[in-house]
mmCIF file of C-alpha atoms in Angstrom:
data_model
loop_
_atom_site.group_PDB
_atom_site.id
_atom_site.type_symbol
_atom_site.label_atom_id
_atom_site.label_comp_id
_atom_site.label_asym_id
_atom_site.label_seq_id
_atom_site.Cartn_x
_atom_site.Cartn_y
_atom_site.Cartn_z
ATOM 1 C CA ALA L 6 -5.188 31.385 32.501
ATOM 2 C CA ASP L 7 -2.390 28.892 32.840
ATOM 3 C CA VAL L 8 -2.275 27.448 29.309
ATOM 4 C CA ALA L 9 0.267 24.802 30.256
ATOM 5 C CA ALA L 10 -1.824 23.587 33.170
ATOM 6 C CA ASP L 11 -5.234 23.945 31.563
ATOM 7 C CA VAL L 12 -4.543 22.867 27.967
ATOM 8 C CA THR L 13 -1.045 21.728 27.066
ATOM 9 C CA GLY L 14 -0.530 19.351 29.980
ATOM 10 C CA PRO L 15 -3.861 17.509 29.724
ATOM 11 C CA LEU L 16 -3.524 17.279 25.939
ATOM 12 C CA ALA L 17 -0.049 15.752 26.213
ATOM 13 C CA THR L 18 -1.335 13.291 28.815
ATOM 14 C CA ALA L 19 -4.233 12.270 26.565
ATOM 15 C CA ILE L 20 -1.941 11.787 23.553
ATOM 16 C CA ALA L 21 0.468 9.704 25.630
ATOM 17 C CA ALA L 22 -2.400 7.522 26.819
ATOM 18 C CA VAL L 23 -3.474 6.831 23.225
ATOM 19 C CA ARG L 24 0.092 6.070 22.134
ATOM 20 C CA ASP L 25 0.678 3.716 25.059
ATOM 21 C CA ALA L 26 -2.596 1.842 24.556
ATOM 22 C CA PRO L 27 -2.243 -1.706 23.213
ATOM 23 C CA ALA L 28 -2.901 -2.232 19.520
ATOM 24 C CA GLY L 29 -2.423 -5.989 19.696
ATOM 25 C CA GLN L 30 0.299 -8.501 19.043
ATOM 26 C CA ASN L 31 2.044 -9.887 16.001
ATOM 27 C CA GLU L 32 2.664 -13.609 15.697
ATOM 28 C CA VAL L 33 5.394 -13.267 13.071
ATOM 29 C CA THR L 34 8.499 -11.165 12.453
ATOM 30 C CA LEU L 35 7.438 -8.255 10.248
ATOM 31 C CA ASP L 36 9.931 -6.830 7.754
ATOM 32 C CA PRO L 37 9.808 -3.085 6.982
ATOM 33 C CA ARG L 38 13.551 -2.804 6.219
ATOM 34 C CA PRO L 39 14.363 -0.704 3.131
ATOM 35 C CA ALA L 40 16.363 -3.538 1.576
ATOM 36 C CA THR L 41 13.163 -5.585 1.467
ATOM 37 C CA ILE L 42 10.248 -3.219 1.267
ATOM 38 C CA LEU L 43 11.634 -0.935 -1.461
ATOM 39 C CA SER L 44 12.190 -3.784 -3.892
ATOM 40 C CA ASP L 45 10.498 -7.054 -2.926
ATOM 41 C CA ASP L 46 7.550 -8.787 -1.305
ATOM 42 C CA SER L 47 7.214 -7.916 2.384
ATOM 43 C CA ASN L 48 4.738 -9.044 5.010
ATOM 44 C CA TRP L 49 4.823 -5.579 6.576
ATOM 45 C CA GLY L 50 4.012 -4.079 3.167
ATOM 46 C CA ALA L 51 1.183 -6.575 2.773
ATOM 47 C CA LEU L 52 -0.213 -5.610 6.201
ATOM 48 C CA VAL L 53 -0.199 -1.870 5.472
ATOM 49 C CA SER L 54 -1.587 -2.353 1.951
ATOM 50 C CA ASP L 55 -4.401 -4.581 3.197
ATOM 51 C CA ALA L 56 -5.200 -1.953 5.823
ATOM 52 C CA VAL L 57 -5.494 0.696 3.097
ATOM 53 C CA LEU L 58 -7.671 -1.576 0.960
ATOM 54 C CA LEU L 59 -10.064 -2.619 3.727
ATOM 55 C CA THR L 60 -10.376 0.917 5.078
ATOM 56 C CA ALA L 61 -11.102 2.364 1.634
ATOM 57 C CA ARG L 62 -13.775 -0.300 1.160
ATOM 58 C CA SER L 63 -15.347 0.629 4.477
ATOM 59 C CA GLN L 64 -15.504 4.280 3.400
ATOM 60 C CA ALA L 65 -16.907 3.615 -0.082
ATOM 61 C CA ALA L 66 -20.553 4.233 0.773
ATOM 62 C CA SER L 67 -19.791 7.439 2.692
ATOM 63 C CA PHE L 68 -17.779 8.891 -0.187
ATOM 64 C CA ARG L 69 -19.994 7.394 -2.895
ATOM 65 C CA THR L 70 -17.233 5.423 -4.596
ATOM 66 C CA PRO L 71 -17.284 1.829 -5.811
ATOM 67 C CA PRO L 72 -15.566 -0.504 -3.333
ATOM 68 C CA PRO L 73 -11.871 -0.816 -4.276
ATOM 69 C CA VAL L 74 -10.647 -4.250 -5.324
ATOM 70 C CA ALA L 75 -6.910 -3.698 -4.807
ATOM 71 C CA ALA L 76 -4.433 -1.261 -3.263
ATOM 72 C CA LEU L 77 -1.113 0.348 -4.181
ATOM 73 C CA VAL L 78 0.869 1.941 -1.349
ATOM 74 C CA ASP L 79 4.255 3.595 -1.838
ATOM 75 C CA ALA L 80 6.923 1.654 0.004
ATOM 76 C CA GLY L 81 8.730 4.797 1.140
ATOM 77 C CA SER L 82 5.899 5.654 3.512
ATOM 78 C CA MET L 83 6.325 2.471 5.549
ATOM 79 C CA ASP L 84 10.021 1.585 5.680
ATOM 80 C CA SER L 85 11.967 1.284 8.922
ATOM 81 C CA ALA L 86 15.472 0.301 9.939
ATOM 82 C CA GLU L 87 14.648 -2.773 11.998
ATOM 83 C CA GLU L 88 12.521 -5.876 11.766
ATOM 84 C CA ILE L 89 9.567 -6.037 14.133
ATOM 85 C CA PRO L 90 9.814 -9.219 16.230
ATOM 86 C CA PRO L 91 6.785 -11.145 17.443
ATOM 87 C CA GLY L 92 5.227 -9.621 20.520
ATOM 88 C CA ASN L 93 2.973 -6.869 21.737
ATOM 89 C CA LEU L 94 2.529 -3.615 19.827
ATOM 90 C CA THR L 95 1.229 -0.273 21.082
ATOM 91 C CA ARG L 96 -0.792 2.137 18.995
ATOM 92 C CA GLY L 97 2.125 4.563 19.168
ATOM 93 C CA GLN L 98 4.455 1.993 17.602
ATOM 94 C CA LEU L 99 2.070 1.519 14.688
ATOM 95 C CA PHE L 100 1.730 5.276 14.196
ATOM 96 C CA ASP L 101 5.515 5.689 14.170
ATOM 97 C CA LEU L 102 6.085 2.933 11.610
ATOM 98 C CA VAL L 103 4.250 4.720 8.781
ATOM 99 C CA ASP L 104 4.371 8.328 7.617
ATOM 100 C CA ASP L 105 1.564 10.322 9.176
ATOM 101 C CA GLY L 106 -0.874 12.518 7.303
ATOM 102 C CA GLN L 107 -0.914 10.570 4.033
ATOM 103 C CA GLN L 108 -4.477 10.580 2.768
ATOM 104 C CA LEU L 109 -6.092 7.594 1.131
ATOM 105 C CA THR L 110 -7.380 8.133 -2.395
ATOM 106 C CA VAL L 111 -9.702 6.023 -4.525
ATOM 107 C CA LEU L 112 -8.988 5.792 -8.271
ATOM 108 C CA GLU L 113 -12.071 4.930 -10.301
ATOM 109 C CA GLN L 114 -12.735 3.575 -13.788
ATOM 110 C CA VAL L 115 -9.190 2.249 -14.184
ATOM 111 C CA SER L 116 -8.789 0.183 -17.350
ATOM 112 C CA ALA L 117 -6.406 -2.758 -17.571
ATOM 113 C CA ALA L 118 -4.121 -0.634 -19.771
ATOM 114 C CA GLN L 119 -4.072 2.147 -17.151
ATOM 115 C CA PHE L 120 -3.517 -0.422 -14.420
ATOM 116 C CA LYS L 121 -0.470 -1.702 -16.300
ATOM 117 C CA GLN L 122 0.788 1.858 -16.642
ATOM 118 C CA LEU L 123 0.609 2.325 -12.868
ATOM 119 C CA LEU L 124 2.359 -0.959 -12.168
ATOM 120 C CA GLU L 125 5.054 -0.227 -14.744
ATOM 121 C CA PHE L 126 5.815 3.017 -12.914
ATOM 122 C CA ALA L 127 6.092 1.138 -9.625
ATOM 123 C CA PHE L 128 8.446 -1.491 -11.017
ATOM 124 C CA ALA L 129 10.508 1.098 -12.906
ATOM 125 C CA ASN L 130 11.101 2.584 -9.436
ATOM 126 C CA ARG L 131 12.029 -0.689 -7.778
ATOM 127 C CA GLY L 132 14.673 0.066 -5.153
ATOM 128 C CA THR L 133 13.300 3.550 -4.437
ATOM 129 C CA ASP L 134 10.615 5.074 -2.220
ATOM 130 C CA LEU L 135 8.154 4.985 -5.145
ATOM 131 C CA PHE L 136 8.121 1.221 -5.423
ATOM 132 C CA THR L 137 4.768 -0.053 -4.182
ATOM 133 C CA GLN L 138 3.535 -2.746 -1.881
ATOM 134 C CA LEU L 139 0.339 -4.474 -2.970
ATOM 135 C CA GLY L 140 -3.033 -5.239 -1.435
ATOM 136 C CA GLY L 141 -5.485 -7.650 -3.042
ATOM 137 C CA MET L 142 -3.366 -8.467 -6.091
ATOM 138 C CA PHE L 143 -0.555 -10.655 -7.382
ATOM 139 C CA VAL L 144 2.170 -9.454 -9.789
ATOM 140 C CA GLU L 145 4.972 -11.172 -11.700
ATOM 141 C CA TYR L 146 7.688 -8.984 -13.152
ATOM 142 C CA ASP L 147 10.881 -9.134 -15.198
ATOM 143 C CA PRO L 148 13.620 -7.150 -13.416
ATOM 144 C CA ASN L 149 15.566 -6.952 -16.680
ATOM 145 C CA GLY L 150 12.667 -5.631 -18.741
ATOM 146 C CA VAL L 151 12.581 -2.139 -20.222
ATOM 147 C CA ALA L 152 11.721 0.407 -17.529
ATOM 148 C CA GLN L 153 8.933 2.943 -17.976
ATOM 149 C CA VAL L 154 10.121 6.529 -18.563
ATOM 150 C CA LEU L 155 8.104 9.703 -17.985
ATOM 151 C CA ASP L 156 8.795 13.174 -19.333
ATOM 152 C CA GLU L 157 9.087 16.231 -17.084
ATOM 153 C CA ASP L 158 5.310 16.709 -17.229
ATOM 154 C CA GLY L 159 4.611 13.166 -16.054
ATOM 155 C CA SER L 160 3.491 11.850 -19.448
ATOM 156 C CA VAL L 161 4.658 8.394 -20.480
ATOM 157 C CA LEU L 162 7.533 8.439 -22.991
ATOM 158 C CA VAL L 163 8.465 4.749 -22.727
ATOM 159 C CA PRO L 164 5.585 2.481 -21.594
ATOM 160 C CA GLY L 165 7.800 -0.107 -19.890
ATOM 161 C CA GLU L 166 8.005 -3.882 -20.211
ATOM 162 C CA ARG L 167 8.658 -5.127 -16.689
ATOM 163 C CA VAL L 168 5.193 -6.236 -15.584
ATOM 164 C CA VAL L 169 4.549 -9.684 -17.034
ATOM 165 C CA LEU L 170 1.384 -10.728 -15.205
ATOM 166 C CA ALA L 171 -1.103 -9.212 -12.789
ATOM 167 C CA ARG L 172 -4.243 -10.708 -11.360
ATOM 168 C CA ILE L 173 -6.816 -9.910 -8.698
ATOM 169 C CA GLY L 174 -8.148 -13.173 -7.360
ATOM 170 C CA ASP L 175 -8.719 -15.351 -10.419
ATOM 171 C CA THR L 176 -9.176 -12.371 -12.750
ATOM 172 C CA PHE L 177 -6.187 -11.650 -14.994
ATOM 173 C CA LEU L 178 -5.613 -8.002 -15.902
ATOM 174 C CA ILE L 179 -2.173 -8.458 -17.481
ATOM 175 C CA GLN L 180 -0.856 -11.587 -19.196
ATOM 176 C CA ASP L 181 2.308 -12.079 -21.233
ATOM 177 C CA GLY L 182 3.195 -8.451 -20.604
ATOM 178 C CA ALA L 183 0.004 -7.002 -22.123
ATOM 179 C CA ALA L 184 -3.292 -5.698 -20.775
ATOM 180 C CA VAL L 185 -5.988 -8.338 -21.170
ATOM 181 C CA ALA L 186 -8.679 -7.365 -23.679
ATOM 182 C CA GLY L 187 -12.115 -7.227 -22.072
ATOM 183 C CA ALA L 188 -10.725 -7.176 -18.530
ATOM 184 C CA PRO L 189 -13.003 -5.502 -15.979
ATOM 185 C CA ILE L 190 -12.726 -1.827 -15.088
ATOM 186 C CA LEU L 191 -11.112 -1.411 -11.664
ATOM 187 C CA THR L 192 -11.423 0.732 -8.573
ATOM 188 C CA LEU L 193 -8.154 1.062 -6.647
ATOM 189 C CA ALA L 194 -7.190 2.393 -3.222
ATOM 190 C CA VAL L 195 -3.862 4.234 -3.205
ATOM 191 C CA SER L 196 -1.688 6.273 -0.880
ATOM 192 C CA GLU L 197 -1.223 9.997 -1.332
ATOM 193 C CA ARG L 198 2.225 9.682 -2.918
ATOM 194 C CA VAL L 199 0.894 7.234 -5.474
ATOM 195 C CA ARG L 200 -1.829 9.749 -6.299
ATOM 196 C CA ASP L 201 0.689 12.578 -6.636
ATOM 197 C CA ALA L 202 3.659 10.881 -8.327
ATOM 198 C CA PHE L 203 2.236 8.141 -10.545
ATOM 199 C CA PRO L 204 0.928 8.685 -14.114
ATOM 200 C CA ILE L 205 -2.797 8.904 -13.311
ATOM 201 C CA ALA L 206 -3.843 11.570 -15.839
ATOM 202 C CA GLY L 207 -7.438 11.011 -16.923
ATOM 203 C CA ILE L 208 -8.319 8.701 -14.026
ATOM 204 C CA PRO L 209 -11.168 9.995 -11.801
ATOM 205 C CA LEU L 210 -10.241 10.127 -8.128
ATOM 206 C CA THR L 211 -11.804 10.721 -4.733
ATOM 207 C CA ASN L 212 -9.783 11.685 -1.660
ATOM 208 C CA LEU L 213 -10.981 9.979 1.520
ATOM 209 C CA GLY L 214 -11.063 11.531 4.961
ATOM 210 C CA VAL L 215 -8.658 9.025 6.478
ATOM 211 C CA THR L 216 -4.888 8.572 6.503
ATOM 212 C CA VAL L 217 -2.639 5.530 6.103
ATOM 213 C CA ASP L 218 -1.630 5.499 9.772
ATOM 214 C CA GLN L 219 -5.273 5.693 10.856
ATOM 215 C CA ALA L 220 -6.126 2.870 8.467
ATOM 216 C CA LEU L 221 -3.369 0.667 9.881
ATOM 217 C CA ASP L 222 -4.421 1.348 13.470
ATOM 218 C CA ALA L 223 -8.072 0.523 12.764
ATOM 219 C CA TYR L 224 -7.223 -2.562 10.713
ATOM 220 C CA VAL L 225 -5.013 -4.124 13.378
ATOM 221 C CA ARG L 226 -7.270 -3.300 16.327
ATOM 222 C CA ASN L 227 -10.681 -3.888 14.751
ATOM 223 C CA THR L 228 -10.513 -6.042 11.625
ATOM 224 C CA LEU L 229 -7.724 -8.333 12.865
ATOM 225 C CA ARG L 230 -9.008 -8.085 16.465
ATOM 226 C CA GLY L 231 -5.561 -7.274 17.781
ATOM 227 C CA THR L 232 -3.672 -10.214 16.277
ATOM 228 C CA ILE L 233 -1.401 -10.062 13.209
ATOM 229 C CA PRO L 234 -1.446 -13.724 12.174
ATOM 230 C CA ALA L 235 1.465 -15.552 10.570
ATOM 231 C CA ASP L 236 -0.777 -17.365 8.103
ATOM 232 C CA LEU L 237 -2.022 -14.092 6.562
ATOM 233 C CA PHE L 238 1.325 -12.307 6.697
ATOM 234 C CA PRO L 239 4.065 -14.948 6.469
ATOM 235 C CA VAL L 240 7.770 -14.187 6.449
ATOM 236 C CA GLY L 241 8.708 -13.299 2.882
ATOM 237 C CA GLY L 242 5.393 -11.651 2.155
ATOM 238 C CA GLY L 243 3.324 -14.533 0.851
ATOM 239 C CA GLY L 244 4.105 -14.313 -2.864
ATOM 240 C CA ARG L 245 2.280 -11.131 -3.860
ATOM 241 C CA ILE L 246 5.342 -9.963 -5.837
ATOM 242 C CA GLU L 247 7.377 -12.549 -7.724
ATOM 243 C CA VAL L 248 10.003 -12.639 -10.449
ATOM 244 C CA ALA L 249 8.536 -14.173 -13.611
ATOM 245 C CA ASP L 250 9.852 -17.557 -14.730
ATOM 246 C CA GLY L 251 12.756 -17.197 -17.122
ATOM 247 C CA SER L 252 13.560 -13.638 -16.066
#
């Protein structure tokens, strides 16, 4: 049998057809540049994080998890050298703009104190690949606050004092730098690197059968119906990550 003619060639043609297929269009310049996405609010980070959140919610019943209320996605999995100008996007472009193969994970029964621990790790790593972009939440931080420190086993040595406030909708989980007493228990959607690198000891988790690039593709084509709107993803990110007053 001619493997190239019977298998390899048709497979390559099919893959090329998927990559060249339209995903939609963006109405706003999207910013995945490392200088932005590894340290600050970014509309590209918001888009990818919302895709992870909405996809994890859609899979909740199948994997018997509570629906996640927010998402943390490592910024290093979605950075790129150039801004993405308004215009048409192919599915291949979306696939190439995020690391492939990163599974989505759901973290369950996350207390406000554990949530703060996760955010402190992210903001201790501001400027690196382990900084996170956020879906479904708002955070204020003090860039001059004490950074969280882990030991070689991943246990927290220094808790960190950078996260000043965090809320999901109108529900405050962190205020004045402390976990809010009586705050609700959370379910979070996270990327694989968050699962593997962040201090999540003791938090139950469920790995989902979908990856970040698949989530982004489905979110843009299906949920957003092929249009990335400027009002949902404005230049500058829309204020999901802000420096606290007086910092």
